[in-house]
Amino acid sequence: MDGDLGRFLRSRRARIRPEDVGLPAHGRRRVSGLRREEVALLAGMSAEYYIRLEQQRVRNVSDEVLDAVARVLRLDGTERAHLRRLLRPPGDRRAPLGQVRPGVRMLLDAAGSVPAFVLGPRMDVLAWNALADAITGFSDMPEGERNMARQTFLTPRARSLYRDWPAVAAETISYLRLYAGRHPGDPLLGPLVAGLSADPGFARLWEEHRVAEKTFGVKLLRHPELGDLDFAYETLALPGDPDLLVVMYTADPASPTGRVLARLWRAHRGDLDEPDVRVTAAD
């Protein structure tokens, strides 16, 4: 997206105080954080060059310059890679399709005792197993709305489903921002972001330009029928399909959540009659 490089660098400057890097903090400052001239000084380049860099008016930026800027702005590994992609965007402007191979669907079914689903481009939900459906209700969602970002920000249910909704919201936007850097020419991303921006909270967080991988963490749910569920999640990238992620929710078998999963799994297999537990198989 046009202008994202400058906005990303400004957002990273804003989080660093001059005194954090050994510079005097006195004097009136129009912006929070480091000035562009201060970044240039600390990175060992002219202020004019850094300003042109922020304005994306510099071609063939060397790795040494990128490393110096990343060091001054204290970028982590994910942010460094994002910076490189913003400066050297890929030329492909097609929308990634995100098709799930039959073998991947079989893997979801094989992992049936834990909820598992596949996230595709733009956080679209492409496939899931029966326990994931029992927890999230993917099959009840209209096909065009099976998107984790849409569900997080545009459905009232999400704010009651996620006990830690603010953390989930921030995580969702950080990953969507990361995707935007990887696929700046995706023609389907702009309309999705425009629709999500109807939520003021999304619009505010989107402008913070935070980026993060969706790797592992916790999900704290409040299911209307199953009660409070405490999951750990792991995210696995599929070799050969970098835009597809398999997300798996796990729980200690001895925990209350683990016991709920065990009951759901037995009910799905038909090992016991559980009229109060709803399990719907994915298509």
Tab-separated table of C-alpha atoms in Angstrom, residues 21-275:
chain	number	residue	atom	x	y	z
A	21	VAL	CA	19.519	6.225	22.903
A	22	GLY	CA	21.704	8.706	24.777
A	23	LEU	CA	20.373	11.927	23.254
A	24	PRO	CA	19.241	14.980	25.235
A	25	ALA	CA	15.477	15.252	25.575
A	26	HIS	CA	15.194	18.954	26.360
A	27	GLY	CA	13.520	21.373	24.002
A	28	ARG	CA	10.015	21.441	22.594
A	29	ARG	CA	9.275	18.500	20.315
A	30	ARG	CA	6.439	18.515	17.799
A	31	VAL	CA	6.394	14.721	17.546
A	32	SER	CA	6.907	11.966	20.087
A	33	GLY	CA	9.981	9.806	19.835
A	34	LEU	CA	13.023	10.401	17.670
A	35	ARG	CA	13.247	13.084	15.021
A	36	ARG	CA	14.319	12.064	11.531
A	37	GLU	CA	17.573	13.968	11.973
A	38	GLU	CA	18.321	11.999	15.129
A	39	VAL	CA	17.756	8.680	13.383
A	40	ALA	CA	20.091	9.806	10.611
A	41	LEU	CA	22.764	10.819	13.122
A	42	LEU	CA	22.614	7.542	14.985
A	43	ALA	CA	22.546	5.508	11.752
A	44	GLY	CA	25.570	7.321	10.311
A	45	MET	CA	23.924	8.964	7.305
A	46	SER	CA	22.891	12.440	6.266
A	47	ALA	CA	19.540	13.782	7.378
A	48	GLU	CA	18.653	14.493	3.756
A	49	TYR	CA	19.272	10.878	2.775
A	50	TYR	CA	17.149	9.518	5.630
A	51	ILE	CA	14.299	11.916	4.804
A	52	ARG	CA	14.373	10.732	1.189
A	53	LEU	CA	14.412	7.136	2.446
A	54	GLU	CA	11.309	7.730	4.570
A	55	GLN	CA	9.631	9.308	1.582
A	56	GLN	CA	10.572	6.278	-0.515
A	57	ARG	CA	12.598	8.426	-2.936
A	58	VAL	CA	15.772	6.341	-2.698
A	59	ARG	CA	16.513	3.433	-5.001
A	60	ASN	CA	18.785	0.455	-4.395
A	61	VAL	CA	19.084	0.924	-0.642
A	62	SER	CA	22.014	-1.151	0.597
A	63	ASP	CA	21.755	-3.844	3.245
A	64	GLU	CA	24.153	-1.819	5.383
A	65	VAL	CA	21.784	1.164	5.394
A	66	LEU	CA	18.796	-1.045	6.218
A	67	ASP	CA	20.700	-2.715	9.042
A	68	ALA	CA	21.742	0.658	10.460
A	69	VAL	CA	18.168	1.983	10.435
A	70	ALA	CA	16.857	-1.251	11.926
A	71	ARG	CA	19.461	-1.071	14.696
A	72	VAL	CA	18.608	2.523	15.603
A	73	LEU	CA	14.856	1.850	15.573
A	74	ARG	CA	15.351	-1.404	17.525
A	75	LEU	CA	13.431	-3.514	15.047
A	76	ASP	CA	12.987	-7.184	15.829
A	77	GLY	CA	13.462	-9.890	13.210
A	78	THR	CA	9.897	-9.709	11.922
A	79	GLU	CA	10.021	-5.910	11.677
A	80	ARG	CA	13.379	-6.025	9.851
A	81	ALA	CA	11.974	-8.405	7.250
A	82	HIS	CA	8.884	-6.187	6.920
A	83	LEU	CA	11.083	-3.123	6.345
A	84	ARG	CA	12.972	-4.912	3.568
A	85	ARG	CA	9.737	-5.920	1.859
A	86	LEU	CA	8.392	-2.369	2.023
A	87	LEU	CA	11.546	-1.100	0.341
A	88	ARG	CA	11.767	-3.983	-2.117
A	89	PRO	CA	8.153	-4.976	-2.774
A	90	PRO	CA	7.442	-8.046	-4.895
A	91	GLY	CA	6.153	-7.361	-8.379
A	92	ASP	CA	3.309	-9.887	-8.359
A	93	ARG	CA	-0.004	-8.041	-8.017
A	94	ARG	CA	-2.280	-11.077	-8.261
A	95	ALA	CA	-4.472	-12.102	-5.350
A	96	PRO	CA	-3.121	-15.282	-3.714
A	97	LEU	CA	-5.751	-17.962	-4.146
A	98	GLY	CA	-5.270	-19.981	-0.971
A	99	GLN	CA	-6.439	-23.401	-2.144
A	100	VAL	CA	-6.258	-26.288	0.324
A	101	ARG	CA	-4.869	-29.569	-0.965
A	102	PRO	CA	-6.811	-32.774	-0.208
A	103	GLY	CA	-3.837	-34.004	1.810
A	104	VAL	CA	-4.080	-30.991	4.105
A	105	ARG	CA	-7.766	-31.671	4.718
A	106	MET	CA	-6.819	-35.231	5.637
A	107	LEU	CA	-4.277	-33.867	8.123
A	108	LEU	CA	-7.015	-31.807	9.791
A	109	ASP	CA	-9.184	-34.888	10.141
A	110	ALA	CA	-6.235	-36.920	11.441
A	111	ALA	CA	-5.741	-34.285	14.154
A	112	GLY	CA	-9.404	-34.701	15.062
A	113	SER	CA	-8.934	-34.851	18.843
A	114	VAL	CA	-7.828	-31.192	18.845
A	115	PRO	CA	-9.469	-28.223	17.061
A	116	ALA	CA	-7.529	-27.427	13.883
A	117	PHE	CA	-8.202	-25.145	10.922
A	118	VAL	CA	-6.427	-23.583	7.944
A	119	LEU	CA	-5.962	-19.845	7.512
A	120	GLY	CA	-5.288	-18.636	4.004
A	121	PRO	CA	-4.496	-15.266	2.448
A	122	ARG	CA	-5.994	-12.265	4.247
A	123	MET	CA	-6.844	-14.575	7.194
A	124	ASP	CA	-9.627	-16.348	5.291
A	125	VAL	CA	-10.707	-19.598	6.983
A	126	LEU	CA	-10.385	-22.259	4.288
A	127	ALA	CA	-10.843	-25.589	6.079
A	128	TRP	CA	-11.443	-26.963	9.554
A	129	ASN	CA	-12.107	-30.185	11.425
A	130	ALA	CA	-15.138	-31.122	13.501
A	131	LEU	CA	-13.780	-29.947	16.865
A	132	ALA	CA	-12.754	-26.570	15.433
A	133	ASP	CA	-16.297	-26.195	14.151
A	134	ALA	CA	-17.730	-27.133	17.539
A	135	ILE	CA	-15.634	-24.406	19.173
A	136	THR	CA	-15.920	-21.636	16.565
A	137	GLY	CA	-18.982	-22.424	14.453
A	138	PHE	CA	-17.203	-21.928	11.114
A	139	SER	CA	-19.858	-23.865	9.196
A	140	ASP	CA	-22.572	-21.489	10.448
A	141	MET	CA	-20.811	-18.440	8.982
A	142	PRO	CA	-21.735	-17.260	5.470
A	143	GLU	CA	-18.970	-18.317	3.107
A	144	GLY	CA	-17.937	-14.755	2.305
A	145	GLU	CA	-17.577	-13.930	6.006
A	146	ARG	CA	-15.292	-16.808	7.026
A	147	ASN	CA	-12.396	-14.500	7.762
A	148	MET	CA	-10.785	-14.159	11.183
A	149	ALA	CA	-10.288	-10.402	10.890
A	150	ARG	CA	-13.914	-9.848	9.846
A	151	GLN	CA	-15.143	-12.065	12.655
A	152	THR	CA	-12.944	-10.312	15.224
A	153	PHE	CA	-13.994	-6.761	14.398
A	154	LEU	CA	-17.349	-6.880	12.636
A	155	THR	CA	-19.344	-9.464	14.600
A	156	PRO	CA	-20.630	-8.669	18.112
A	157	ARG	CA	-20.203	-12.343	19.060
A	158	ALA	CA	-16.392	-12.033	18.976
A	159	ARG	CA	-16.243	-9.607	21.886
A	160	SER	CA	-18.010	-12.086	24.114
A	161	LEU	CA	-16.318	-15.179	22.654
A	162	TYR	CA	-12.755	-13.926	23.287
A	163	ARG	CA	-12.211	-13.180	26.957
A	164	ASP	CA	-8.999	-11.380	25.947
A	165	TRP	CA	-10.535	-9.598	22.949
A	166	PRO	CA	-8.124	-6.586	22.985
A	167	ALA	CA	-5.132	-8.952	22.730
A	168	VAL	CA	-6.801	-10.944	19.946
A	169	ALA	CA	-7.621	-7.726	18.087
A	170	ALA	CA	-4.031	-6.454	18.293
A	171	GLU	CA	-2.647	-9.836	17.212
A	172	THR	CA	-5.039	-9.995	14.274
A	173	ILE	CA	-4.091	-6.560	12.977
A	174	SER	CA	-0.370	-7.188	13.435
A	175	TYR	CA	-0.561	-10.308	11.310
A	176	LEU	CA	-2.733	-8.615	8.659
A	177	ARG	CA	-0.179	-5.791	8.482
A	178	LEU	CA	2.557	-8.386	7.995
A	179	TYR	CA	0.558	-9.944	5.160
A	180	ALA	CA	0.115	-6.494	3.578
A	181	GLY	CA	3.888	-6.112	3.476
A	182	ARG	CA	4.304	-9.504	1.852
A	183	HIS	CA	1.581	-8.891	-0.750
A	184	PRO	CA	1.332	-5.119	-1.267
A	185	GLY	CA	-0.298	-5.631	-4.662
A	186	ASP	CA	-3.065	-7.965	-3.507
A	187	PRO	CA	-6.187	-6.323	-5.009
A	188	LEU	CA	-8.463	-8.010	-2.454
A	189	LEU	CA	-6.647	-6.629	0.579
A	190	GLY	CA	-7.672	-2.989	0.140
A	191	PRO	CA	-11.429	-3.701	0.157
A	192	LEU	CA	-11.022	-5.926	3.227
A	193	VAL	CA	-9.147	-3.209	5.131
A	194	ALA	CA	-11.680	-0.585	4.023
A	195	GLY	CA	-14.517	-2.712	5.362
A	196	LEU	CA	-12.741	-3.409	8.633
A	197	SER	CA	-11.996	0.299	9.063
A	198	ALA	CA	-15.690	0.836	9.765
A	199	ASP	CA	-14.696	-0.250	13.272
A	200	PRO	CA	-12.912	2.738	14.899
A	201	GLY	CA	-10.756	0.396	16.975
A	202	PHE	CA	-9.489	-1.329	13.863
A	203	ALA	CA	-8.728	1.973	12.129
A	204	ARG	CA	-6.727	3.216	15.119
A	205	LEU	CA	-4.703	0.022	15.545
A	206	TRP	CA	-4.122	-0.321	11.802
A	207	GLU	CA	-2.374	3.055	11.772
A	208	GLU	CA	0.064	1.901	14.458
A	209	HIS	CA	1.787	-0.286	11.829
A	210	ARG	CA	2.635	-3.107	14.200
A	211	VAL	CA	3.700	-6.362	12.560
A	212	ALA	CA	3.967	-9.825	14.100
A	213	GLU	CA	3.990	-13.445	13.028
A	214	LYS	CA	1.121	-15.644	14.127
A	215	THR	CA	3.194	-18.419	15.697
A	216	PHE	CA	1.973	-19.525	19.118
A	217	GLY	CA	0.149	-18.168	22.135
A	218	VAL	CA	-3.056	-18.551	24.115
A	219	LYS	CA	-6.729	-18.202	23.301
A	220	LEU	CA	-9.149	-17.625	26.174
A	221	LEU	CA	-12.700	-18.280	25.036
A	222	ARG	CA	-16.136	-18.024	26.622
A	223	HIS	CA	-18.270	-20.429	24.641
A	224	PRO	CA	-22.050	-19.949	25.046
A	225	GLU	CA	-22.603	-23.711	25.557
A	226	LEU	CA	-19.239	-25.098	26.686
A	227	GLY	CA	-18.230	-22.350	29.116
A	228	ASP	CA	-14.733	-20.936	29.603
A	229	LEU	CA	-12.068	-22.645	27.510
A	230	ASP	CA	-8.328	-22.010	27.922
A	231	PHE	CA	-6.306	-23.043	24.869
A	232	ALA	CA	-2.722	-22.834	23.786
A	233	TYR	CA	-2.348	-22.547	20.037
A	234	GLU	CA	0.390	-23.469	17.593
A	235	THR	CA	0.584	-22.208	14.024
A	236	LEU	CA	2.321	-24.307	11.380
A	237	ALA	CA	3.261	-22.945	7.957
A	238	LEU	CA	2.786	-25.432	5.130
A	239	PRO	CA	5.893	-26.112	3.025
A	240	GLY	CA	5.198	-25.122	-0.553
A	241	ASP	CA	2.188	-22.999	0.488
A	242	PRO	CA	3.632	-20.067	2.481
A	243	ASP	CA	0.294	-18.266	2.612
A	244	LEU	CA	-1.470	-21.199	4.292
A	245	LEU	CA	-1.264	-21.702	8.048
A	246	VAL	CA	-2.529	-24.659	10.058
A	247	VAL	CA	-3.703	-23.445	13.480
A	248	MET	CA	-4.175	-26.007	16.251
A	249	TYR	CA	-5.741	-25.426	19.682
A	250	THR	CA	-4.400	-27.646	22.465
A	251	ALA	CA	-5.091	-28.127	26.166
A	252	ASP	CA	-3.707	-30.274	28.975
A	253	PRO	CA	-5.875	-33.429	28.979
A	254	ALA	CA	-6.248	-33.149	32.773
A	255	SER	CA	-7.479	-29.538	32.619
A	256	PRO	CA	-11.172	-28.561	32.445
A	257	THR	CA	-10.699	-27.561	28.795
A	258	GLY	CA	-8.942	-30.841	28.055
A	259	ARG	CA	-11.846	-32.771	29.526
A	260	VAL	CA	-14.315	-30.794	27.395
A	261	LEU	CA	-12.292	-31.625	24.276
A	262	ALA	CA	-12.251	-35.293	25.229
A	263	ARG	CA	-16.047	-35.301	25.582
A	264	LEU	CA	-16.466	-33.521	22.249
A	265	TRP	CA	-14.165	-35.997	20.542
A	266	ARG	CA	-15.939	-39.021	21.995
A	267	ALA	CA	-19.302	-37.543	21.012
A	268	HIS	CA	-18.061	-36.934	17.465
A	269	ARG	CA	-16.908	-40.542	17.174
A	270	GLY	CA	-20.228	-41.753	18.544
A	271	ASP	CA	-18.686	-43.340	21.651
A	272	LEU	CA	-21.304	-41.773	23.908
A	273	ASP	CA	-24.535	-39.893	23.640
A	274	GLU	CA	-23.966	-36.178	24.351
A	275	PRO	CA	-27.206	-34.348	23.499
